[in-house]
Short mmCIF file of N, CA and C in Angstrom, two decimals:
data_model
loop_
_atom_site.label_atom_id
_atom_site.label_comp_id
_atom_site.label_asym_id
_atom_site.label_seq_id
_atom_site.Cartn_x
_atom_site.Cartn_y
_atom_site.Cartn_z
N MET A 28 -16.13 -10.09 -15.04
CA MET A 28 -14.52 -9.98 -14.56
C MET A 28 -14.04 -8.88 -15.38
N THR A 29 -13.64 -8.08 -14.82
CA THR A 29 -12.93 -6.79 -15.16
C THR A 29 -11.52 -7.04 -16.04
N ALA A 30 -11.09 -6.38 -16.88
CA ALA A 30 -10.00 -6.38 -17.50
C ALA A 30 -8.62 -5.82 -16.57
N ALA A 31 -7.53 -6.61 -16.97
CA ALA A 31 -6.50 -6.05 -16.02
C ALA A 31 -6.11 -4.69 -16.24
N PRO A 32 -5.44 -3.97 -15.41
CA PRO A 32 -5.07 -2.63 -16.03
C PRO A 32 -3.69 -2.91 -16.62
N PRO A 33 -3.54 -2.06 -17.41
CA PRO A 33 -2.17 -1.81 -18.48
C PRO A 33 -1.07 -2.13 -17.45
N SER A 34 -0.03 -2.96 -18.13
CA SER A 34 1.02 -3.49 -17.51
C SER A 34 1.90 -1.92 -16.90
N GLU A 35 1.77 -1.08 -17.80
CA GLU A 35 2.45 0.20 -17.19
C GLU A 35 1.79 0.42 -15.97
N TYR A 36 0.84 0.61 -15.88
CA TYR A 36 -0.15 1.06 -14.27
C TYR A 36 0.42 0.27 -13.51
N VAL A 37 0.22 -1.09 -13.70
CA VAL A 37 0.77 -2.43 -12.75
C VAL A 37 2.23 -2.07 -12.49
N GLU A 38 3.05 -1.62 -13.13
CA GLU A 38 4.53 -1.52 -12.66
C GLU A 38 4.71 -0.32 -11.93
N GLN A 39 3.93 0.90 -12.46
CA GLN A 39 4.27 1.86 -11.68
C GLN A 39 3.57 1.78 -10.36
N VAL A 40 2.44 0.95 -9.84
CA VAL A 40 1.86 0.85 -8.34
C VAL A 40 3.17 0.06 -8.06
N LEU A 41 3.44 -1.25 -8.49
CA LEU A 41 4.51 -2.23 -7.67
C LEU A 41 5.74 -1.21 -7.45
N ASP A 42 6.23 -0.44 -8.23
CA ASP A 42 7.18 0.52 -8.12
C ASP A 42 7.03 1.22 -6.66
N VAL A 43 5.84 1.97 -6.66
CA VAL A 43 5.73 2.95 -5.77
C VAL A 43 5.58 1.83 -4.30
N VAL A 44 5.00 0.80 -4.18
CA VAL A 44 4.98 0.00 -3.18
C VAL A 44 6.22 -0.36 -2.75
N GLU A 45 7.09 -0.76 -3.86
CA GLU A 45 8.45 -1.42 -3.48
C GLU A 45 9.34 -0.21 -2.46
N ASP A 46 8.79 0.91 -2.84
CA ASP A 46 9.48 1.85 -2.19
C ASP A 46 9.23 2.27 -0.52
N ILE A 47 8.17 1.97 -0.26
CA ILE A 47 7.40 2.12 1.14
C ILE A 47 8.56 1.56 1.98
N PRO A 48 9.18 2.32 2.99
CA PRO A 48 9.93 1.81 4.16
C PRO A 48 9.45 0.70 4.87
N PRO A 49 10.26 0.15 5.59
CA PRO A 49 9.65 -0.85 6.69
C PRO A 49 9.34 0.12 7.70
N GLY A 50 7.96 -0.06 8.31
CA GLY A 50 7.84 0.32 9.67
C GLY A 50 6.74 1.49 9.16
N ARG A 51 6.46 1.73 7.84
CA ARG A 51 5.67 2.66 7.10
C ARG A 51 4.84 1.91 6.45
N VAL A 52 3.46 2.83 6.03
CA VAL A 52 2.27 2.39 5.23
C VAL A 52 2.01 3.53 4.20
N MET A 53 1.23 3.38 3.32
CA MET A 53 0.46 3.93 2.41
C MET A 53 -0.78 3.57 2.28
N THR A 54 -1.64 4.39 1.75
CA THR A 54 -2.99 4.03 1.62
C THR A 54 -3.12 3.76 -0.07
N TYR A 55 -4.44 2.84 -0.34
CA TYR A 55 -4.82 2.74 -1.98
C TYR A 55 -4.85 3.93 -2.27
N GLY A 56 -5.44 5.03 -1.98
CA GLY A 56 -5.55 6.28 -2.54
C GLY A 56 -4.22 6.88 -2.54
N MET A 57 -3.44 7.06 -1.77
CA MET A 57 -2.36 7.83 -1.96
C MET A 57 -1.22 7.20 -3.14
N ILE A 58 -1.31 5.85 -3.13
CA ILE A 58 -0.38 5.16 -4.39
C ILE A 58 -1.22 5.51 -5.39
N ALA A 59 -2.52 5.49 -5.73
CA ALA A 59 -3.05 6.07 -6.90
C ALA A 59 -2.79 7.37 -7.29
N GLU A 60 -2.78 8.29 -6.26
CA GLU A 60 -2.41 9.74 -6.61
C GLU A 60 -0.91 9.89 -7.18
N ILE A 61 0.09 9.16 -6.92
CA ILE A 61 1.18 9.25 -7.20
C ILE A 61 1.27 8.69 -8.60
N VAL A 62 0.61 7.33 -8.77
CA VAL A 62 0.64 6.94 -10.08
C VAL A 62 -0.21 7.72 -11.29
N ARG A 63 -1.13 8.20 -10.46
CA ARG A 63 -2.09 9.02 -11.72
C ARG A 63 -1.20 10.41 -11.73
N GLU A 64 -0.42 10.64 -11.18
CA GLU A 64 0.53 11.76 -11.86
C GLU A 64 1.47 11.44 -12.71
N ARG A 65 1.90 10.07 -12.70
CA ARG A 65 2.76 9.80 -13.80
C ARG A 65 2.28 9.18 -14.90
N THR A 66 1.06 8.44 -14.85
CA THR A 66 0.24 8.19 -15.75
C THR A 66 -0.84 8.76 -16.46
N GLY A 67 -1.48 9.50 -15.67
CA GLY A 67 -2.58 10.20 -16.18
C GLY A 67 -3.75 9.39 -15.91
N SER A 68 -3.84 8.26 -15.09
CA SER A 68 -5.23 7.75 -14.90
C SER A 68 -4.64 6.63 -13.59
N GLY A 69 -6.09 6.28 -13.12
CA GLY A 69 -6.05 5.33 -12.17
C GLY A 69 -6.88 6.28 -10.79
N SER A 70 -7.11 4.71 -10.09
CA SER A 70 -8.04 5.11 -8.66
C SER A 70 -7.48 3.95 -7.65
N ALA A 71 -8.02 4.60 -6.55
CA ALA A 71 -7.52 3.18 -5.15
C ALA A 71 -8.27 2.22 -5.44
N ARG A 72 -9.58 2.12 -6.17
CA ARG A 72 -10.00 1.01 -6.50
C ARG A 72 -9.05 -0.02 -7.51
N THR A 73 -8.28 0.64 -8.73
CA THR A 73 -7.33 0.25 -9.54
C THR A 73 -6.21 -0.30 -8.77
N VAL A 74 -5.85 0.34 -7.96
CA VAL A 74 -4.74 0.12 -6.97
C VAL A 74 -4.81 -1.59 -6.44
N GLY A 75 -6.04 -1.18 -5.77
CA GLY A 75 -6.41 -2.53 -4.97
C GLY A 75 -6.34 -3.74 -5.77
N ALA A 76 -6.76 -3.60 -7.06
CA ALA A 76 -7.15 -4.55 -8.15
C ALA A 76 -5.68 -5.06 -8.28
N VAL A 77 -4.70 -4.30 -8.78
CA VAL A 77 -3.25 -4.62 -8.76
C VAL A 77 -2.73 -5.55 -7.66
N MET A 78 -2.87 -4.93 -6.35
CA MET A 78 -2.53 -5.63 -5.38
C MET A 78 -2.82 -6.80 -5.29
N ALA A 79 -4.09 -7.11 -5.58
CA ALA A 79 -4.74 -8.29 -5.38
C ALA A 79 -4.23 -9.52 -6.43
N ARG A 80 -3.85 -8.61 -7.61
CA ARG A 80 -3.33 -9.94 -8.71
C ARG A 80 -2.17 -9.90 -8.56
N TYR A 81 -1.16 -8.74 -8.38
CA TYR A 81 0.42 -8.97 -8.80
C TYR A 81 1.20 -8.45 -7.19
N GLY A 82 0.72 -8.20 -6.23
CA GLY A 82 1.15 -7.88 -5.20
C GLY A 82 1.85 -8.45 -4.14
N SER A 83 2.14 -10.25 -4.61
CA SER A 83 2.83 -10.95 -3.48
C SER A 83 4.12 -10.58 -3.58
N ALA A 84 4.71 -9.89 -4.91
CA ALA A 84 6.00 -9.75 -4.94
C ALA A 84 6.94 -8.43 -4.27
N VAL A 85 5.93 -7.88 -3.86
CA VAL A 85 6.32 -6.83 -3.01
C VAL A 85 5.63 -6.53 -1.52
N PRO A 86 6.24 -5.61 -0.89
CA PRO A 86 5.71 -5.68 0.61
C PRO A 86 4.25 -5.25 0.90
N TRP A 87 3.32 -6.08 0.11
CA TRP A 87 2.13 -5.61 0.12
C TRP A 87 1.12 -5.39 1.53
N HIS A 88 1.91 -6.16 2.26
CA HIS A 88 1.30 -5.53 3.93
C HIS A 88 1.40 -4.17 4.07
N ARG A 89 2.08 -3.48 3.57
CA ARG A 89 2.22 -2.04 3.94
C ARG A 89 1.49 -1.12 3.23
N VAL A 90 0.57 -1.59 2.40
CA VAL A 90 -0.76 -1.06 1.71
C VAL A 90 -1.89 -1.03 2.51
N VAL A 91 -2.68 -0.09 3.31
CA VAL A 91 -3.81 -0.22 3.62
C VAL A 91 -5.00 0.76 3.36
N ALA A 92 -6.05 0.74 3.96
CA ALA A 92 -6.99 1.43 3.51
C ALA A 92 -6.82 2.91 4.52
N SER A 93 -7.56 3.90 3.76
CA SER A 93 -7.21 4.74 4.38
C SER A 93 -7.50 5.11 5.84
N ASP A 94 -8.45 4.32 6.21
CA ASP A 94 -8.77 4.46 7.88
C ASP A 94 -8.04 3.20 8.72
N GLY A 95 -6.80 2.94 8.10
CA GLY A 95 -5.85 1.75 8.57
C GLY A 95 -6.08 0.38 8.64
N ARG A 96 -7.64 0.17 7.77
CA ARG A 96 -7.77 -1.40 7.75
C ARG A 96 -6.84 -1.84 6.71
N LEU A 97 -6.67 -3.12 7.16
CA LEU A 97 -5.53 -4.17 6.61
C LEU A 97 -6.15 -4.81 5.50
N PRO A 98 -5.67 -5.23 4.46
CA PRO A 98 -5.85 -6.17 3.23
C PRO A 98 -6.82 -7.16 3.73
N PRO A 99 -8.15 -7.19 3.08
CA PRO A 99 -9.07 -7.72 3.36
C PRO A 99 -8.58 -9.30 2.84
N GLY A 100 -8.79 -10.19 3.92
CA GLY A 100 -8.20 -11.84 4.05
C GLY A 100 -7.21 -11.90 4.43
N HIS A 101 -6.06 -10.85 4.65
CA HIS A 101 -4.85 -11.21 4.98
C HIS A 101 -4.41 -10.40 6.25
N GLU A 102 -5.45 -10.33 7.19
CA GLU A 102 -5.45 -9.05 8.17
C GLU A 102 -4.25 -9.91 9.13
N ILE A 103 -4.57 -10.99 9.53
CA ILE A 103 -3.49 -11.76 10.40
C ILE A 103 -2.04 -11.70 9.93
N GLU A 104 -1.77 -12.06 8.74
CA GLU A 104 -0.36 -12.12 8.41
C GLU A 104 0.04 -10.65 8.26
N ALA A 105 -0.89 -9.68 7.89
CA ALA A 105 -0.28 -8.01 7.51
C ALA A 105 0.17 -7.54 8.99
N THR A 106 -0.84 -8.12 10.08
CA THR A 106 -0.51 -7.44 11.56
C THR A 106 0.76 -8.02 12.21
N ARG A 107 0.94 -9.27 11.57
CA ARG A 107 2.39 -9.82 11.94
C ARG A 107 3.40 -9.29 11.48
N ARG A 108 3.35 -8.84 10.24
CA ARG A 108 4.52 -8.34 9.57
C ARG A 108 4.63 -6.83 9.80
N LEU A 109 3.69 -6.32 9.82
CA LEU A 109 3.66 -4.82 10.36
C LEU A 109 3.87 -4.30 11.72
N ARG A 110 3.89 -5.41 12.68
CA ARG A 110 4.11 -5.26 14.11
C ARG A 110 5.52 -5.50 14.43
N ALA A 111 6.02 -6.55 13.51
CA ALA A 111 7.55 -7.10 13.44
C ALA A 111 8.40 -5.80 12.97
N GLU A 112 7.71 -4.82 11.93
CA GLU A 112 8.48 -3.48 11.40
C GLU A 112 8.26 -2.64 12.65
N GLY A 113 7.50 -2.91 13.36
CA GLY A 113 7.36 -1.47 14.57
C GLY A 113 6.26 -0.58 14.20
N VAL A 114 5.41 -1.13 13.39
CA VAL A 114 4.12 0.00 12.89
C VAL A 114 3.27 -0.20 14.11
N ALA A 115 2.74 1.07 14.81
CA ALA A 115 1.91 1.32 15.65
C ALA A 115 0.38 0.91 15.23
N PHE A 116 -0.43 0.50 16.36
CA PHE A 116 -2.04 0.21 16.06
C PHE A 116 -2.67 0.86 16.92
N ARG A 117 -4.01 0.96 16.15
CA ARG A 117 -5.10 1.52 17.37
C ARG A 117 -6.08 0.59 17.09
N GLY A 118 -6.05 -0.66 18.24
CA GLY A 118 -7.03 -1.91 18.01
C GLY A 118 -6.57 -2.61 16.74
N GLU A 119 -7.21 -3.16 15.87
CA GLU A 119 -7.14 -4.03 14.91
C GLU A 119 -6.61 -2.87 13.46
N LYS A 120 -6.46 -1.68 13.37
CA LYS A 120 -5.85 -0.69 12.76
C LYS A 120 -5.09 -0.19 12.69
N VAL A 121 -4.19 -0.05 11.78
CA VAL A 121 -2.99 0.80 11.79
C VAL A 121 -3.18 2.19 12.24
N ALA A 122 -2.17 2.85 13.19
CA ALA A 122 -2.42 4.16 13.52
C ALA A 122 -1.62 5.33 12.28
N MET A 123 -2.62 5.45 11.78
CA MET A 123 -2.24 6.28 10.49
C MET A 123 -1.39 7.55 10.68
N ALA A 124 -1.53 8.38 11.83
CA ALA A 124 -1.09 9.35 12.14
C ALA A 124 0.67 9.37 12.28
N THR A 125 0.86 8.20 12.95
CA THR A 125 2.35 7.90 12.79
C THR A 125 2.95 6.92 12.09
N SER A 126 1.98 6.35 11.02
CA SER A 126 2.60 5.09 10.27
C SER A 126 2.62 5.56 8.96
N ARG A 127 2.17 6.64 8.41
CA ARG A 127 1.28 6.97 6.95
C ARG A 127 3.05 7.56 6.62
N TRP A 128 3.27 7.13 5.35
CA TRP A 128 4.54 7.78 4.66
C TRP A 128 3.87 8.26 3.25
N TRP A 129 4.82 9.07 2.83
CA TRP A 129 4.93 9.75 1.94
C TRP A 129 6.31 10.05 1.03
N PRO A 130 6.55 9.58 -0.44
CA PRO A 130 7.68 9.63 -0.63
C PRO A 130 8.56 11.25 -0.59
N GLY A 131 9.59 11.06 -0.46
CA GLY A 131 10.22 12.36 -0.01
C GLY A 131 10.39 12.72 1.40
N GLU A 132 9.55 11.76 2.14
CA GLU A 132 9.65 12.44 3.60
C GLU A 132 10.45 11.50 4.34
N ASN A 133 11.17 11.86 5.47
CA ASN A 133 11.95 11.16 6.18
C ASN A 133 11.41 9.87 6.70
N ALA A 134 11.85 8.90 6.62
CA ALA A 134 11.73 7.45 6.82
C ALA A 134 11.41 7.10 8.47
N ASP A 135 12.03 7.97 9.03
CA ASP A 135 12.41 7.73 10.57
C ASP A 135 11.12 8.18 11.51
#
């Protein structure tokens, strides 16, 4: 079993996820890029580990894979929540072109 990421990294990831507006999504890699700018370290895989361990307190369903795949094992609930927020889908994946969000962009 791998060691848990440092608490500062965990807090940074959770802060970014909390800022994702309803109806929009970010990828693990996008979150890693923002946190890396703040802390100097991190990867999409580490963001995934943080979300798996600590993500239940934030809007976890708004974090998806780069191709729009939903969190493994939570696809049904994530789909339900995202559809309720108005997120567009292409089949079983989030339509990333219209749903992706970056901090500082207009949430509309």
